[in-house]
Amino acid sequence: AQSVAQPEDQVNVAEGNPLTVKCTYSVSGNPYLFWYVQYPNRGLQFLLKYITGDNLVKGSYGFEAEFNKSQTSFHLKKPSALVSDSALYFCAVRASGYSTLTFGKGTMLLVSP
Amino acid sequence: DAGVIQSPRHEVTEMGQEVTLRCKPISGHDYLFWYRQTMMRGLELLIYFNNNVPIDDSGMPEDRFSAKMPNASFSTLKIQPSEPRDSAVYFCASGTTNYEQYFGPGTRLTVT
C-alpha cells in the first residue's frame, strides 16, 4: 500500500518568516513525491516533485522540499513567506508498482501580514 | 494552451436528476483523471484513462457513477440518479504520465 500523512491541518506563519509544511509517506520501494497547491475556487497546481537524484528539490514560487529517506519525509519549505502563499497544500506519493498518486488530506497555510 | 477545461463550473440539481460533467484535457496528454473533493474525505481518485481506455475505476463510488472518454479531447462523468451525498467539487486532470497531473478548475456540484 502507499499512503501519505500531513499531520497539520493548518500552519500559521508571519510574512517574511520561514515556513515548513510537513509530509510523511509510507510506500514499498522507491517513492515519487509531489507537492501541489490549491488556491480558493481553483484546481490543484503542481509545485515540485522528487523522482531521483538530489534530495533537495526546488520548485515554483520559491518553494523547495527535502526528501529524507530515513525519516520517510518530504517537507515543503520556503525561506520567506508571502501573504500570497496562503493556500491549501497537498503532498502526494506514488510508489513503484502503483499507477496513480495518493494525496494527503491537505494543510492550510495562512500567512499573516 | 488553455489548460484543462471543465464545464459547467457550477451545477445545482435536485435529487434523482441526472448530472453530466464534462472535461477537455490538454492536447497531447495521454492520461485523464477524475477526482472528487469534499471536506470530509479530501481528494479521491474516481477513475483514470490512458489513451481513452479506462484503466482503474476502483474509486467510482457505486453504479450510479459512470465515466466515458469517446476521444482524446473529451470525457464525461455522469451521475444517475444524483443524491445529496454526491455534492462535492469534481476535478478533471490530465497528464503525459500517470503521476504528473494538471488539474482543471473543477465543477462544484450541489444536489438538493
Coordinates of N, CA and C in Angstrom, one line a residue, chain A residues 32 34 36 38 40-46 49 51 88 90 92-94 98-106, chain B residues 9-10 31 33 35 37 39-43 45 48 55-56 89 91 98-106 108:
Chain A
Y32 N 7.9 8.3 -5.6 CA 7.9 9.5 -6.3 C 7.0 10.5 -5.4
F34 N 5.4 14.5 -4.5 CA 4.9 15.7 -5.1 C 4.3 16.6 -4.1
Y36 N 1.5 19.9 -4.4 CA 0.6 20.7 -5.1 C 0.0 21.7 -4.2
Q38 N -3.4 24.5 -3.9 CA -4.8 24.9 -4.3 C -5.2 26.2 -3.7
P40 N -8.1 29.3 -3.5 CA -9.6 29.2 -3.4 C -10.3 29.1 -4.7
N41 N -11.2 28.2 -4.8 CA -12.0 28.0 -6.1 C -11.2 27.7 -7.3
R42 N -10.1 27.1 -7.1 CA -9.2 26.7 -8.2 C -8.8 25.2 -8.1
G43 N -8.4 24.7 -9.2 CA -7.8 23.3 -9.2 C -6.4 23.3 -8.6
L44 N -5.9 22.1 -8.4 CA -4.6 21.9 -7.8 C -3.5 22.3 -8.9
Q45 N -2.5 23.0 -8.4 CA -1.4 23.3 -9.3 C -0.1 22.6 -8.8
F46 N 0.6 22.1 -9.8 CA 1.9 21.4 -9.5 C 2.9 22.4 -9.0
K49 N 8.5 18.2 -7.6 CA 8.5 16.7 -7.5 C 9.9 16.2 -7.2
I51 N 11.8 12.6 -7.9 CA 11.8 11.3 -8.5 C 13.1 10.6 -8.1
L88 N -4.1 26.1 0.2 CA -4.2 24.7 0.7 C -3.1 23.9 0.0
F90 N -1.1 20.2 -0.8 CA -1.2 18.8 -0.8 C 0.1 18.1 -1.1
A92 N 1.7 14.4 -2.2 CA 1.2 13.2 -2.9 C 2.4 12.2 -3.1
V93 N 2.1 11.0 -3.2 CA 3.1 9.9 -3.4 C 2.7 8.9 -4.4
R94 N 3.6 8.4 -5.1 CA 3.4 7.2 -6.0 C 4.6 6.3 -5.8
Y98 N 2.6 1.0 -8.3 CA 1.3 1.7 -8.3 C 1.2 2.6 -9.5
S99 N 0.0 2.8 -10.0 CA -0.2 3.5 -11.2 C -0.7 4.9 -11.0
T100 N -1.1 5.3 -9.8 CA -1.6 6.6 -9.5 C -1.1 7.2 -8.3
L101 N -1.4 8.5 -8.1 CA -1.0 9.2 -6.9 C -1.9 9.0 -5.8
T102 N -1.4 9.0 -4.6 CA -2.2 9.1 -3.4 C -1.9 10.4 -2.7
F103 N -3.0 11.2 -2.5 CA -2.9 12.5 -1.9 C -3.1 12.5 -0.4
G104 N -2.4 13.4 0.3 CA -2.7 13.7 1.7 C -4.0 14.5 1.8
K105 N -4.4 14.7 3.0 CA -5.6 15.5 3.3 C -5.5 17.0 3.1
G106 N -4.3 17.4 3.0 CA -4.0 18.9 2.7 C -3.7 19.6 4.0
Chain B
R9 N -19.1 25.0 -14.5 CA -18.3 25.3 -13.3 C -19.1 25.1 -12.0
H10 N -20.4 25.3 -12.1 CA -21.3 25.1 -11.0 C -22.5 24.4 -11.5
Y31 N -3.1 10.8 -20.5 CA -3.8 10.4 -19.3 C -4.9 11.4 -18.9
F33 N -7.8 12.0 -15.6 CA -8.2 11.6 -14.3 C -9.5 12.3 -13.8
Y35 N -11.4 13.3 -10.2 CA -11.3 13.3 -8.8 C -12.6 13.9 -8.2
Q37 N -13.6 16.0 -4.5 CA -13.1 16.6 -3.3 C -14.2 17.1 -2.4
M39 N -14.9 18.1 2.0 CA -14.2 18.4 3.3 C -14.0 17.1 4.1
M40 N -14.9 16.2 4.1 CA -14.8 15.0 4.9 C -13.8 14.0 4.4
R41 N -13.7 13.8 3.1 CA -12.9 12.8 2.6 C -11.7 13.2 1.8
G42 N -11.6 14.6 1.7 CA -10.4 15.1 0.9 C -10.5 14.8 -0.6
L43 N -9.4 14.6 -1.2 CA -9.3 14.4 -2.6 C -9.3 12.9 -2.9
L45 N -9.5 9.8 -5.9 CA -9.5 9.5 -7.4 C -10.7 8.6 -7.7
Y48 N -9.4 6.7 -13.9 CA -8.5 7.3 -14.8 C -8.4 6.5 -16.1
I55 N -8.6 2.6 -17.1 CA -7.6 1.7 -16.6 C -7.9 1.3 -15.2
D56 N -8.4 2.2 -14.4 CA -8.7 1.9 -13.0 C -10.0 2.7 -12.6
V89 N -16.8 19.0 -5.1 CA -16.2 19.6 -6.2 C -15.5 18.4 -7.0
F91 N -13.0 17.3 -10.0 CA -11.9 17.8 -10.8 C -11.6 16.8 -11.9
N98 N 1.3 9.1 -15.6 CA 0.2 8.8 -14.7 C 0.4 9.4 -13.3
Y99 N 1.5 10.2 -13.2 CA 1.8 10.8 -11.9 C 1.9 12.3 -11.9
E100 N 2.2 12.9 -13.0 CA 2.3 14.4 -13.1 C 1.1 14.9 -13.8
Q101 N 0.3 15.6 -13.0 CA -1.1 15.9 -13.5 C -1.4 17.4 -13.4
Y102 N -2.2 17.8 -14.4 CA -2.6 19.2 -14.5 C -4.1 19.2 -14.3
F103 N -4.5 20.0 -13.3 CA -5.9 20.0 -12.9 C -6.7 21.1 -13.6
G104 N -8.0 20.8 -13.9 CA -8.9 21.8 -14.3 C -9.4 22.6 -13.1
P105 N -10.3 23.6 -13.3 CA -10.8 24.5 -12.3 C -11.9 23.8 -11.4
G106 N -12.4 22.7 -11.9 CA -13.4 22.0 -11.1 C -14.8 22.3 -11.4
R108 N -18.3 22.5 -9.2 CA -19.0 22.5 -7.9 C -20.4 22.0 -8.1

